[in-house]
Amino acid sequence: MLKNLLLFTTLLLFLGGCNSQEKHKQLNGKALLEQKCSSCHNLDLPPKTFEDEVAPPMMAVAFHIVNFTKVNDESQRVSKSIDFVKDYVINPSASKSYCDKKSLESYGVMPSQKGKVTQDELDAIARYIFAHFTQENLMKEQAAMNKLKAMPKGQQLALKNNCLGCHKQTTSTVGPSFEKIRTLYKNDNSIIIKSIQNGSKGKWKEAHGVMPPFKNLTDEELHTISEWILHP
Ligand code: HEC
Ligand code: HEC
C-alpha cells in the first residue's frame, strides 16, 4: 500500500512537472509578439515603411539592445538582452531607453505594459525577438528581396502566383513549358490571358491535369505576365 502510494505521488510529481514544461513550450513568442506589441512596433524585417511610426520598428529595438547591452562575457549578450526586454516592458523609463534623445522626444516613453503581458509571455517574446531580428536574417531577407527586384515584373508575378510550380521554361512538367506556349501563340497574348483568367484543360496532351483559373489578377498584371511568357 505504502509502496503504491509512493509510486502514485511520484507519478503525480512527474506528470505535474511535465505539464508545466508543456505549458512553457506552448508559448509562441512570434504569435505573442504580434498580439501584444504590433499595435505600436512595426514587425517587418526590414520595415517596408517608416511613415506613421508611433514606436521604433522591432528590428531597431532588437539591434539597439543587443549592441548597447553591457556584458563582461560575450556569451551573456543574448540572455542579458532578454532580461532588459522583460524589465523594460513593465518598467519603461527615459533613462533606461536606448533610443536616441530626439526619437525618444518624438515617440514619448513607452507606456508600461504591466497587466497586459505576463513574465512567461515576455520571456517567450524576447527569446523570439533576439532569434529573429538578427543581422544575419536581415541580410538573408535583403538578398532575397534584391533577387526578386532584379527579375522582370512578369517573372515576379509568375513566382508570386505559383505559376512556376507547374510551368518551367523549357521542359513540360505539370503544365506545358512556356517555350511551347510561346511557339504556339507567337505574338498573340489574347488566348493566354483568357486561359490564365478562366483556367484551361484538355488542350495540351503533354500536360498532367488542369490549369486552375486565376480570377484575382488585374488586367495590367495579366498583360504583364502574358507578355513575359511570350518575351521572357
Ligand atoms: C502603446 C504602444 C507600445 C506597445 C503596445 C509596445 N511598445 Fe515598446 N515602445 C513603444 C515606444 C513609443 C517606444 C520608444 C520609446 C522608449 O524607448 O520608451 C518603445 C520602446 C521599446 C523598447 C526599448 C527600445 C530601446 O531601444 O531602448 C523595448 C525593449 C520595447 N519597446 C519592447 C516592447 C515589447 C516586447 C512590446 C510587446 C510586449 C512592446 N514594446 C509594446 C511603444 C509601445
Ligand atoms: C496547378 C498547376 C498549374 C498552375 C499553378 C498554373 N498552371 Fe498554367 N497550365 C497548367 C496545365 C495542366 C495546363 C494545360 C491545360 C490544358 O491542357 O488545357 C496549363 C496551361 C497554361 C497555358 C496555356 C493555355 C492555353 O490556352 O493553351 C498558359 C498560358 C498557362 N498555363 C499559364 C499559367 C500562368 C501564367 C500561371 C500562373 C498565373 C499558371 N499557368 C499556373 C497547370 C498550371
Coordinates of C-alpha atoms and ligand atoms in Angstrom, one line a residue:
M1 CA 0.0 0.0 0.0
L2 CA 2.8 2.4 1.0
K3 CA 4.7 1.4 -2.0
N4 CA 1.7 2.1 -4.2
L5 CA 1.1 5.4 -2.6
L6 CA 4.8 6.4 -3.2
L7 CA 4.5 5.3 -6.8
F8 CA 1.4 7.3 -7.2
T9 CA 2.8 10.5 -5.8
T10 CA 6.0 10.2 -7.8
L11 CA 3.8 9.7 -10.8
L12 CA 1.8 12.8 -10.0
L13 CA 5.0 14.9 -9.4
F14 CA 6.3 13.6 -12.7
L15 CA 3.2 14.4 -14.6
G16 CA 3.0 17.8 -12.9
G17 CA 6.5 18.6 -14.0
C18 CA 5.7 17.5 -17.5
N19 CA 2.6 19.6 -17.6
S20 CA 4.2 22.9 -16.6
Q21 CA 7.0 22.2 -19.1
E22 CA 4.4 21.6 -21.8
K23 CA 2.8 24.9 -20.9
H24 CA 6.1 26.7 -21.2
K25 CA 6.7 25.1 -24.6
Q26 CA 3.3 26.1 -25.9
L27 CA 4.1 29.8 -25.6
N28 CA 4.6 31.0 -29.1
G29 CA 6.9 34.1 -29.0
K30 CA 6.1 35.1 -32.5
A31 CA 2.4 35.0 -32.1
L32 CA 2.6 36.8 -28.7
L33 CA 4.8 39.5 -30.2
E34 CA 2.2 40.1 -32.9
Q35 CA -0.7 40.1 -30.4
K36 CA 0.9 42.3 -27.7
C37 CA 3.4 44.6 -29.5
S38 CA 2.5 45.1 -33.1
S39 CA -0.1 47.8 -32.4
C40 CA 2.9 50.1 -31.8
H41 CA 6.0 48.4 -33.2
N42 CA 6.4 47.5 -36.9
L43 CA 7.5 43.8 -37.0
D44 CA 8.6 43.6 -40.6
L45 CA 12.2 42.6 -41.2
P46 CA 13.2 45.0 -42.7
P47 CA 10.3 47.5 -42.2
K48 CA 8.7 48.4 -45.5
T49 CA 7.8 51.9 -44.4
F50 CA 9.0 54.4 -41.8
E51 CA 5.8 56.5 -42.1
D52 CA 3.2 56.9 -39.3
E53 CA 5.5 55.5 -36.7
V54 CA 4.4 55.6 -33.1
A55 CA 7.4 53.5 -31.9
P56 CA 10.7 52.3 -33.3
P57 CA 10.4 49.2 -35.5
M58 CA 11.1 46.0 -33.6
M59 CA 14.2 45.4 -35.8
A60 CA 15.7 48.7 -34.5
V61 CA 14.7 47.8 -30.9
A62 CA 16.5 44.5 -31.2
F63 CA 19.6 45.9 -32.7
H64 CA 19.8 48.8 -30.2
I65 CA 19.6 46.4 -27.3
V66 CA 21.9 43.7 -28.5
N67 CA 24.6 46.4 -29.3
F68 CA 24.2 48.6 -26.3
T69 CA 23.8 46.0 -23.6
K70 CA 27.0 45.9 -21.5
V71 CA 28.4 42.5 -20.8
N72 CA 31.6 41.2 -19.3
D73 CA 31.3 38.0 -21.2
E74 CA 30.1 37.9 -24.8
S75 CA 28.2 34.6 -24.2
Q76 CA 25.8 36.6 -21.9
R77 CA 24.8 39.1 -24.6
V78 CA 21.5 37.4 -25.6
S79 CA 20.4 36.4 -22.1
K80 CA 21.1 40.0 -20.8
S81 CA 19.2 41.4 -23.7
I82 CA 16.3 39.2 -22.9
D83 CA 16.4 40.4 -19.3
F84 CA 16.4 44.0 -20.5
V85 CA 13.2 43.5 -22.5
K86 CA 11.5 41.7 -19.6
D87 CA 12.2 44.6 -17.4
Y88 CA 11.7 47.4 -19.8
V89 CA 8.2 46.4 -21.0
I90 CA 7.0 46.5 -17.4
N91 CA 9.1 49.4 -16.1
P92 CA 10.0 51.6 -19.0
S93 CA 11.8 54.9 -18.4
A94 CA 13.6 57.6 -20.4
S95 CA 16.8 56.9 -18.6
K96 CA 16.8 53.2 -19.4
S97 CA 15.8 53.5 -23.0
Y98 CA 18.5 53.1 -25.6
C99 CA 16.6 55.2 -28.1
D100 CA 18.4 58.4 -29.0
K101 CA 17.1 61.6 -27.4
K102 CA 15.4 63.0 -30.4
S103 CA 13.5 59.8 -31.2
L104 CA 12.5 59.5 -27.5
E105 CA 11.1 63.0 -27.6
S106 CA 9.1 62.4 -30.7
Y107 CA 7.7 59.0 -29.5
G108 CA 7.5 59.6 -25.8
V109 CA 8.5 56.9 -23.4
M110 CA 6.7 53.6 -24.0
P111 CA 3.6 53.1 -21.7
S112 CA 4.2 50.2 -19.2
Q113 CA 2.5 47.0 -20.4
K114 CA 2.1 45.8 -16.8
G115 CA -1.0 43.6 -16.6
K116 CA -1.2 43.1 -20.3
V117 CA 1.6 40.6 -20.6
T118 CA 3.0 38.0 -18.1
Q119 CA 6.7 37.4 -17.4
D120 CA 6.5 34.0 -19.1
E121 CA 5.0 35.5 -22.2
L122 CA 7.6 38.2 -22.2
D123 CA 10.3 35.6 -21.9
A124 CA 9.0 33.8 -25.0
I125 CA 8.6 37.2 -26.8
A126 CA 12.1 38.3 -26.0
R127 CA 13.6 35.0 -27.0
Y128 CA 11.8 35.2 -30.3
I129 CA 13.0 38.8 -30.9
F130 CA 16.7 38.0 -30.4
A131 CA 16.4 34.9 -32.5
H132 CA 14.6 36.5 -35.4
F133 CA 15.7 40.1 -35.7
T134 CA 19.4 39.4 -36.3
Q135 CA 21.9 40.9 -38.7
E136 CA 22.1 37.5 -40.4
N137 CA 18.3 37.2 -41.1
L138 CA 18.2 40.8 -42.2
M139 CA 20.9 40.1 -44.8
K140 CA 19.1 37.0 -46.0
E141 CA 15.9 38.9 -46.4
Q142 CA 17.6 41.7 -48.3
A143 CA 19.4 39.3 -50.6
A144 CA 16.0 37.6 -51.4
M145 CA 14.4 41.0 -52.0
N146 CA 17.2 42.1 -54.3
K147 CA 17.0 38.9 -56.2
L148 CA 13.2 39.4 -56.7
K149 CA 13.6 43.0 -57.6
A150 CA 16.1 42.2 -60.3
M151 CA 13.6 39.9 -62.0
P152 CA 11.3 41.1 -64.8
K153 CA 7.9 42.1 -63.5
G154 CA 6.2 39.3 -65.3
Q155 CA 8.5 36.7 -63.7
Q156 CA 7.9 38.3 -60.2
L157 CA 4.1 37.8 -60.8
A158 CA 4.6 34.2 -62.0
L159 CA 6.6 33.5 -58.9
K160 CA 4.1 35.1 -56.5
N161 CA 1.1 33.3 -58.1
N162 CA 2.8 30.0 -58.1
C163 CA 2.8 29.6 -61.9
L164 CA 6.3 28.3 -61.7
G165 CA 5.2 25.4 -59.5
C166 CA 3.6 23.9 -62.7
H167 CA 5.4 25.6 -65.5
K168 CA 9.1 25.6 -66.4
Q169 CA 10.7 27.5 -69.3
T170 CA 11.9 24.6 -71.5
T171 CA 10.6 21.3 -70.0
S172 CA 6.9 20.4 -69.7
T173 CA 6.1 19.3 -66.2
V174 CA 2.5 19.6 -64.8
G175 CA 1.8 22.2 -67.4
P176 CA 3.3 22.7 -70.9
S177 CA 6.6 24.6 -70.9
F178 CA 6.5 28.3 -71.5
E179 CA 8.7 27.7 -74.6
K180 CA 6.0 25.5 -76.1
I181 CA 3.3 28.0 -75.2
R182 CA 5.4 30.8 -76.8
T183 CA 5.9 28.7 -80.0
L184 CA 2.2 28.1 -80.3
Y185 CA 0.8 31.6 -79.7
K186 CA 3.7 33.7 -81.1
N187 CA 2.9 37.3 -80.6
D188 CA -0.8 36.9 -79.7
N189 CA -1.4 37.1 -75.9
S190 CA -5.2 37.1 -76.1
I191 CA -5.8 33.4 -75.6
I192 CA -3.1 33.2 -73.0
I193 CA -4.8 35.9 -71.0
K194 CA -8.2 34.1 -71.2
S195 CA -6.6 30.8 -70.1
I196 CA -5.0 32.4 -67.1
Q197 CA -8.2 34.1 -66.1
N198 CA -10.5 31.1 -66.7
G199 CA -8.1 28.1 -66.4
S200 CA -7.6 25.5 -69.1
K201 CA -8.0 21.8 -69.6
G202 CA -7.7 19.2 -72.4
K203 CA -5.7 21.5 -74.8
W204 CA -2.2 20.2 -74.1
K205 CA -1.5 16.4 -74.4
E206 CA 1.8 16.7 -72.6
A207 CA 0.1 18.3 -69.6
H208 CA -0.9 16.5 -66.4
G209 CA -4.3 17.6 -65.2
V210 CA -5.9 21.0 -65.4
M211 CA -4.9 24.6 -65.0
P212 CA -6.9 26.4 -62.3
P213 CA -8.4 29.9 -63.0
F214 CA -6.7 33.0 -61.6
K215 CA -9.5 35.4 -61.1
N216 CA -7.7 37.8 -58.8
L217 CA -5.2 39.2 -61.3
T218 CA -5.8 42.7 -62.6
D219 CA -5.8 43.4 -66.4
E220 CA -2.4 45.0 -66.0
E221 CA -1.0 42.0 -64.3
L222 CA -2.5 39.7 -66.9
H223 CA -0.9 41.8 -69.6
T224 CA 2.5 41.9 -67.9
I225 CA 2.6 38.1 -67.2
S226 CA 1.4 37.1 -70.7
E227 CA 3.9 39.4 -72.3
W228 CA 6.7 37.9 -70.2
I229 CA 5.6 34.4 -71.3
L230 CA 5.9 35.5 -74.9
H231 CA 9.1 37.6 -74.5
P232 CA 11.0 36.5 -71.4
Ligands
HEC1 C1 1.4 51.6 -26.9 C2 2.5 51.4 -27.7 C3 3.5 50.3 -27.4 C4 3.3 49.0 -27.2 C5 2.0 48.3 -27.1 C6 4.6 48.4 -27.0 N1 5.6 49.4 -27.1 FE1 7.6 49.1 -26.9 N2 7.9 51.0 -27.2 C7 6.9 52.0 -27.5 C8 7.6 53.3 -27.7 C9 6.9 54.6 -28.1 C10 9.0 53.1 -27.6 C11 10.1 54.1 -27.7 C12 10.3 54.9 -26.5 C13 11.0 54.2 -25.4 O1 12.1 53.7 -25.7 O2 10.4 54.0 -24.4 C14 9.1 51.7 -27.2 C15 10.3 51.1 -26.8 C16 10.5 49.7 -26.5 C17 11.8 49.2 -26.1 C18 13.1 49.9 -25.8 C19 13.8 50.2 -27.0 C20 15.2 50.7 -26.9 O3 15.8 50.8 -28.0 O4 15.6 51.0 -25.8 C21 11.5 47.8 -25.9 C22 12.5 46.8 -25.5 C23 10.1 47.6 -26.3 N3 9.6 48.8 -26.6 C24 9.6 46.3 -26.3 C25 8.2 46.1 -26.5 C26 7.6 44.8 -26.4 C27 8.3 43.5 -26.3 C28 6.2 45.0 -26.6 C29 5.1 44.0 -26.5 C30 5.1 43.2 -25.3 C31 6.0 46.5 -26.7 N4 7.2 47.1 -26.7 C32 4.8 47.1 -26.8 C33 5.6 51.8 -27.6 C34 4.9 50.6 -27.4
HEC2 C1 -1.6 23.5 -60.7 C2 -0.8 23.7 -61.8 C3 -0.8 25.0 -62.6 C4 -0.6 26.2 -62.2 C5 -0.4 26.7 -60.7 C6 -0.6 27.1 -63.3 N1 -0.8 26.3 -64.5 FE1 -0.8 27.0 -66.4 N2 -1.3 25.2 -67.0 C7 -1.4 24.0 -66.2 C8 -1.8 22.9 -67.0 C9 -2.0 21.5 -66.6 C10 -2.0 23.4 -68.3 C11 -2.5 22.7 -69.6 C12 -4.0 22.7 -69.6 C13 -4.6 22.1 -70.8 O1 -4.2 21.0 -71.2 O2 -5.5 22.8 -71.4 C14 -1.7 24.9 -68.3 C15 -1.7 25.7 -69.4 C16 -1.3 27.0 -69.4 C17 -1.3 27.9 -70.5 C18 -1.7 27.5 -71.9 C19 -3.2 27.7 -72.0 C20 -3.7 27.6 -73.4 O3 -4.8 28.1 -73.6 O4 -3.1 27.0 -74.3 C21 -0.8 29.1 -70.1 C22 -0.5 30.3 -70.9 C23 -0.5 29.0 -68.7 N3 -0.8 27.7 -68.2 C24 0.0 30.0 -67.9 C25 0.0 29.9 -66.5 C26 0.2 31.1 -65.6 C27 0.6 32.5 -66.1 C28 0.1 30.6 -64.3 C29 0.2 31.5 -63.1 C30 -0.7 32.6 -63.0 C31 -0.2 29.2 -64.4 N4 -0.3 28.8 -65.7 C32 -0.4 28.4 -63.3 C33 -1.1 23.9 -64.9 C34 -0.9 25.0 -64.1

